[in-house]
Amino acid sequence: MISFYGNNCTYHTLSVAVFSTIITLYTNFTSIEEDKKKLILTLGGTKKDILWKVVIPCNIPQIISIMKVNIGLSLVGVIIGEFLAAKAGLGYLIIYGSQVFKLDYVIMSIVILCILATFLYQLLSYFEKKYK
C-alpha cells in the first residue's frame, strides 16, 4: 500500500501541493467584495465573522476545485517519494517490478493508483454536488 511513514514521501507530497494551494486560496480570499465586508462590520461583526460568514462560504467551490487538483498532485508526490527512498509502497513496487521484469507488479500498482484517485475524485464530486 501507499506508505506515508518512515521516509520523505510526506514532504514530497506537501511540497507539490501546498504552495500552489496557498497562493490560490490567498488570491480567492482577497478577491471578496469590499461591500460584503463593510456590511458585516457595519452590523457589528468582527473579522472572524467576515471569515466564517462571507469569505469561506464564497470560496467553497474554489476549495473543492483545489482539492480535486491536489488529489493527483499528492499521489504523484507520494509515488515520487517512494521511488526515491521507500522500502514499501506502490512506488517502491513499481520500481522493484521494473527492475526484476515483473510487468504485472507495475501494471497492478498503476491500476491501484488509478482506482484510488478515481475514488477520491468521485468523493469530492459528491460533496461538490451536495454543496451546489
PDB file of C-alpha atoms in Angstrom:
ATOM      1  CA  MET A   1       0.000   0.000   0.000  1.00  0.00           C
ATOM      2  CA  ILE A   2       0.961   3.638  -0.031  1.00  0.00           C
ATOM      3  CA  SER A   3       3.314   4.268   2.865  1.00  0.00           C
ATOM      4  CA  PHE A   4       3.257   7.701   4.437  1.00  0.00           C
ATOM      5  CA  TYR A   5       5.708   6.842   7.199  1.00  0.00           C
ATOM      6  CA  GLY A   6       9.384   6.230   7.594  1.00  0.00           C
ATOM      7  CA  ASN A   7      10.545   8.237   4.598  1.00  0.00           C
ATOM      8  CA  ASN A   8      10.268  11.598   2.880  1.00  0.00           C
ATOM      9  CA  CYS A   9       7.047  10.846   0.977  1.00  0.00           C
ATOM     10  CA  THR A  10       5.045  13.250   3.108  1.00  0.00           C
ATOM     11  CA  TYR A  11       7.486  16.060   2.388  1.00  0.00           C
ATOM     12  CA  HIS A  12       7.305  15.422  -1.360  1.00  0.00           C
ATOM     13  CA  THR A  13       3.528  15.477  -1.214  1.00  0.00           C
ATOM     14  CA  LEU A  14       3.449  18.688   0.782  1.00  0.00           C
ATOM     15  CA  SER A  15       5.967  20.431  -1.432  1.00  0.00           C
ATOM     16  CA  VAL A  16       3.986  19.572  -4.542  1.00  0.00           C
ATOM     17  CA  ALA A  17       0.533  20.544  -3.266  1.00  0.00           C
ATOM     18  CA  VAL A  18       0.777  23.175  -0.544  1.00  0.00           C
ATOM     19  CA  PHE A  19       2.435  26.100  -2.264  1.00  0.00           C
ATOM     20  CA  SER A  20       0.046  26.366  -5.182  1.00  0.00           C
ATOM     21  CA  THR A  21      -2.882  25.867  -2.809  1.00  0.00           C
ATOM     22  CA  ILE A  22      -1.805  28.693  -0.527  1.00  0.00           C
ATOM     23  CA  ILE A  23      -1.318  31.123  -3.388  1.00  0.00           C
ATOM     24  CA  THR A  24      -4.652  30.250  -4.998  1.00  0.00           C
ATOM     25  CA  LEU A  25      -6.584  30.439  -1.730  1.00  0.00           C
ATOM     26  CA  TYR A  26      -4.952  33.747  -0.816  1.00  0.00           C
ATOM     27  CA  THR A  27      -5.937  35.191  -4.192  1.00  0.00           C
ATOM     28  CA  ASN A  28      -9.516  33.936  -3.832  1.00  0.00           C
ATOM     29  CA  PHE A  29      -9.833  35.117  -0.227  1.00  0.00           C
ATOM     30  CA  THR A  30      -8.645  38.630  -1.055  1.00  0.00           C
ATOM     31  CA  SER A  31     -10.984  38.944  -4.035  1.00  0.00           C
ATOM     32  CA  ILE A  32     -14.135  39.063  -1.870  1.00  0.00           C
ATOM     33  CA  GLU A  33     -16.228  42.173  -2.488  1.00  0.00           C
ATOM     34  CA  GLU A  34     -15.471  45.002  -0.087  1.00  0.00           C
ATOM     35  CA  ASP A  35     -19.184  45.797   0.232  1.00  0.00           C
ATOM     36  CA  LYS A  36     -19.854  42.439   1.879  1.00  0.00           C
ATOM     37  CA  LYS A  37     -17.044  43.025   4.362  1.00  0.00           C
ATOM     38  CA  LYS A  38     -18.292  46.530   5.132  1.00  0.00           C
ATOM     39  CA  LEU A  39     -21.810  45.218   5.666  1.00  0.00           C
ATOM     40  CA  ILE A  40     -20.645  42.709   8.280  1.00  0.00           C
ATOM     41  CA  LEU A  41     -18.554  45.371  10.041  1.00  0.00           C
ATOM     42  CA  THR A  42     -21.429  47.887   9.926  1.00  0.00           C
ATOM     43  CA  LEU A  43     -23.759  45.382  11.571  1.00  0.00           C
ATOM     44  CA  GLY A  44     -21.291  44.912  14.440  1.00  0.00           C
ATOM     45  CA  GLY A  45     -19.392  41.902  13.121  1.00  0.00           C
ATOM     46  CA  THR A  46     -15.733  41.145  13.635  1.00  0.00           C
ATOM     47  CA  LYS A  47     -13.011  39.936  11.298  1.00  0.00           C
ATOM     48  CA  LYS A  48     -13.806  36.415  12.495  1.00  0.00           C
ATOM     49  CA  ASP A  49     -17.411  36.901  11.365  1.00  0.00           C
ATOM     50  CA  ILE A  50     -16.200  38.116   7.965  1.00  0.00           C
ATOM     51  CA  LEU A  51     -14.088  34.976   7.609  1.00  0.00           C
ATOM     52  CA  TRP A  52     -16.788  32.494   8.671  1.00  0.00           C
ATOM     53  CA  LYS A  53     -19.876  34.196   7.214  1.00  0.00           C
ATOM     54  CA  VAL A  54     -18.536  35.627   3.946  1.00  0.00           C
ATOM     55  CA  VAL A  55     -15.053  34.544   2.884  1.00  0.00           C
ATOM     56  CA  ILE A  56     -15.210  30.778   3.456  1.00  0.00           C
ATOM     57  CA  PRO A  57     -18.787  30.249   2.153  1.00  0.00           C
ATOM     58  CA  CYS A  58     -17.976  32.245  -1.006  1.00  0.00           C
ATOM     59  CA  ASN A  59     -14.854  30.162  -1.625  1.00  0.00           C
ATOM     60  CA  ILE A  60     -16.134  26.615  -1.028  1.00  0.00           C
ATOM     61  CA  PRO A  61     -16.366  25.859  -4.791  1.00  0.00           C
ATOM     62  CA  GLN A  62     -12.765  27.021  -5.245  1.00  0.00           C
ATOM     63  CA  ILE A  63     -11.634  24.979  -2.248  1.00  0.00           C
ATOM     64  CA  ILE A  64     -13.253  21.836  -3.667  1.00  0.00           C
ATOM     65  CA  SER A  65     -11.695  22.550  -7.066  1.00  0.00           C
ATOM     66  CA  ILE A  66      -8.262  22.939  -5.473  1.00  0.00           C
ATOM     67  CA  MET A  67      -8.760  19.680  -3.590  1.00  0.00           C
ATOM     68  CA  LYS A  68      -9.575  17.893  -6.848  1.00  0.00           C
ATOM     69  CA  VAL A  69      -6.327  19.106  -8.378  1.00  0.00           C
ATOM     70  CA  ASN A  70      -4.365  18.241  -5.247  1.00  0.00           C
ATOM     71  CA  ILE A  71      -5.553  14.621  -5.298  1.00  0.00           C
ATOM     72  CA  GLY A  72      -3.453  13.944  -8.366  1.00  0.00           C
ATOM     73  CA  LEU A  73      -0.551  16.093  -7.236  1.00  0.00           C
ATOM     74  CA  SER A  74      -0.437  14.454  -3.816  1.00  0.00           C
ATOM     75  CA  LEU A  75      -0.486  10.949  -5.228  1.00  0.00           C
ATOM     76  CA  VAL A  76       2.308  11.875  -7.626  1.00  0.00           C
ATOM     77  CA  GLY A  77       4.293  13.353  -4.723  1.00  0.00           C
ATOM     78  CA  VAL A  78       3.887  10.199  -2.652  1.00  0.00           C
ATOM     79  CA  ILE A  79       4.880   7.925  -5.528  1.00  0.00           C
ATOM     80  CA  ILE A  80       7.936  10.038  -6.367  1.00  0.00           C
ATOM     81  CA  GLY A  81       8.953   9.934  -2.707  1.00  0.00           C
ATOM     82  CA  GLU A  82       8.578   6.176  -2.711  1.00  0.00           C
ATOM     83  CA  PHE A  83      10.609   5.937  -5.922  1.00  0.00           C
ATOM     84  CA  LEU A  84      13.465   7.705  -4.161  1.00  0.00           C
ATOM     85  CA  ALA A  85      13.536   6.450  -0.596  1.00  0.00           C
ATOM     86  CA  ALA A  86      10.937   3.819   0.322  1.00  0.00           C
ATOM     87  CA  LYS A  87      11.222   0.163   1.157  1.00  0.00           C
ATOM     88  CA  ALA A  88       7.467  -0.396   0.815  1.00  0.00           C
ATOM     89  CA  GLY A  89       4.501   1.096  -1.001  1.00  0.00           C
ATOM     90  CA  LEU A  90       3.209   1.324  -4.536  1.00  0.00           C
ATOM     91  CA  GLY A  91       6.079   3.497  -5.778  1.00  0.00           C
ATOM     92  CA  TYR A  92       8.579   1.005  -4.442  1.00  0.00           C
ATOM     93  CA  LEU A  93       6.601  -1.822  -6.052  1.00  0.00           C
ATOM     94  CA  ILE A  94       6.691  -0.035  -9.425  1.00  0.00           C
ATOM     95  CA  ILE A  95      10.478   0.390  -9.237  1.00  0.00           C
ATOM     96  CA  TYR A  96      11.001  -3.165  -7.977  1.00  0.00           C
ATOM     97  CA  GLY A  97       8.721  -4.624 -10.651  1.00  0.00           C
ATOM     98  CA  SER A  98      10.570  -2.790 -13.400  1.00  0.00           C
ATOM     99  CA  GLN A  99      13.959  -3.957 -12.099  1.00  0.00           C
ATOM    100  CA  VAL A 100      13.031  -7.647 -11.931  1.00  0.00           C
ATOM    101  CA  PHE A 101      10.920  -7.560 -15.102  1.00  0.00           C
ATOM    102  CA  LYS A 102       7.607  -8.208 -13.334  1.00  0.00           C
ATOM    103  CA  LEU A 103       5.282  -6.168 -15.514  1.00  0.00           C
ATOM    104  CA  ASP A 104       2.262  -7.388 -13.561  1.00  0.00           C
ATOM    105  CA  TYR A 105       3.583  -5.641 -10.392  1.00  0.00           C
ATOM    106  CA  VAL A 106       3.985  -2.395 -12.300  1.00  0.00           C
ATOM    107  CA  ILE A 107       0.595  -2.529 -14.023  1.00  0.00           C
ATOM    108  CA  MET A 108      -1.256  -3.560 -10.859  1.00  0.00           C
ATOM    109  CA  SER A 109       0.350  -0.729  -8.877  1.00  0.00           C
ATOM    110  CA  ILE A 110      -0.725   1.761 -11.523  1.00  0.00           C
ATOM    111  CA  VAL A 111      -4.254   0.310 -11.590  1.00  0.00           C
ATOM    112  CA  ILE A 112      -4.495   0.631  -7.795  1.00  0.00           C
ATOM    113  CA  LEU A 113      -3.359   4.244  -8.035  1.00  0.00           C
ATOM    114  CA  CYS A 114      -5.957   4.949 -10.718  1.00  0.00           C
ATOM    115  CA  ILE A 115      -8.721   3.360  -8.623  1.00  0.00           C
ATOM    116  CA  LEU A 116      -7.663   5.332  -5.546  1.00  0.00           C
ATOM    117  CA  ALA A 117      -7.516   8.621  -7.459  1.00  0.00           C
ATOM    118  CA  THR A 118     -10.897   7.965  -9.086  1.00  0.00           C
ATOM    119  CA  PHE A 119     -12.500   7.138  -5.735  1.00  0.00           C
ATOM    120  CA  LEU A 120     -11.149  10.309  -4.097  1.00  0.00           C
ATOM    121  CA  TYR A 121     -12.174  12.434  -7.086  1.00  0.00           C
ATOM    122  CA  GLN A 122     -15.699  10.979  -7.062  1.00  0.00           C
ATOM    123  CA  LEU A 123     -15.947  11.603  -3.327  1.00  0.00           C
ATOM    124  CA  LEU A 124     -15.111  15.263  -3.857  1.00  0.00           C
ATOM    125  CA  SER A 125     -17.541  15.444  -6.782  1.00  0.00           C
ATOM    126  CA  TYR A 126     -20.262  14.137  -4.459  1.00  0.00           C
ATOM    127  CA  PHE A 127     -19.537  16.889  -1.936  1.00  0.00           C
ATOM    128  CA  GLU A 128     -19.426  19.453  -4.732  1.00  0.00           C
ATOM    129  CA  LYS A 129     -22.887  18.419  -5.971  1.00  0.00           C
ATOM    130  CA  LYS A 130     -24.210  18.367  -2.413  1.00  0.00           C
ATOM    131  CA  TYR A 131     -22.937  21.904  -1.844  1.00  0.00           C
ATOM    132  CA  LYS A 132     -24.479  23.307  -5.020  1.00  0.00           C
TER     133      LYS A 132
END
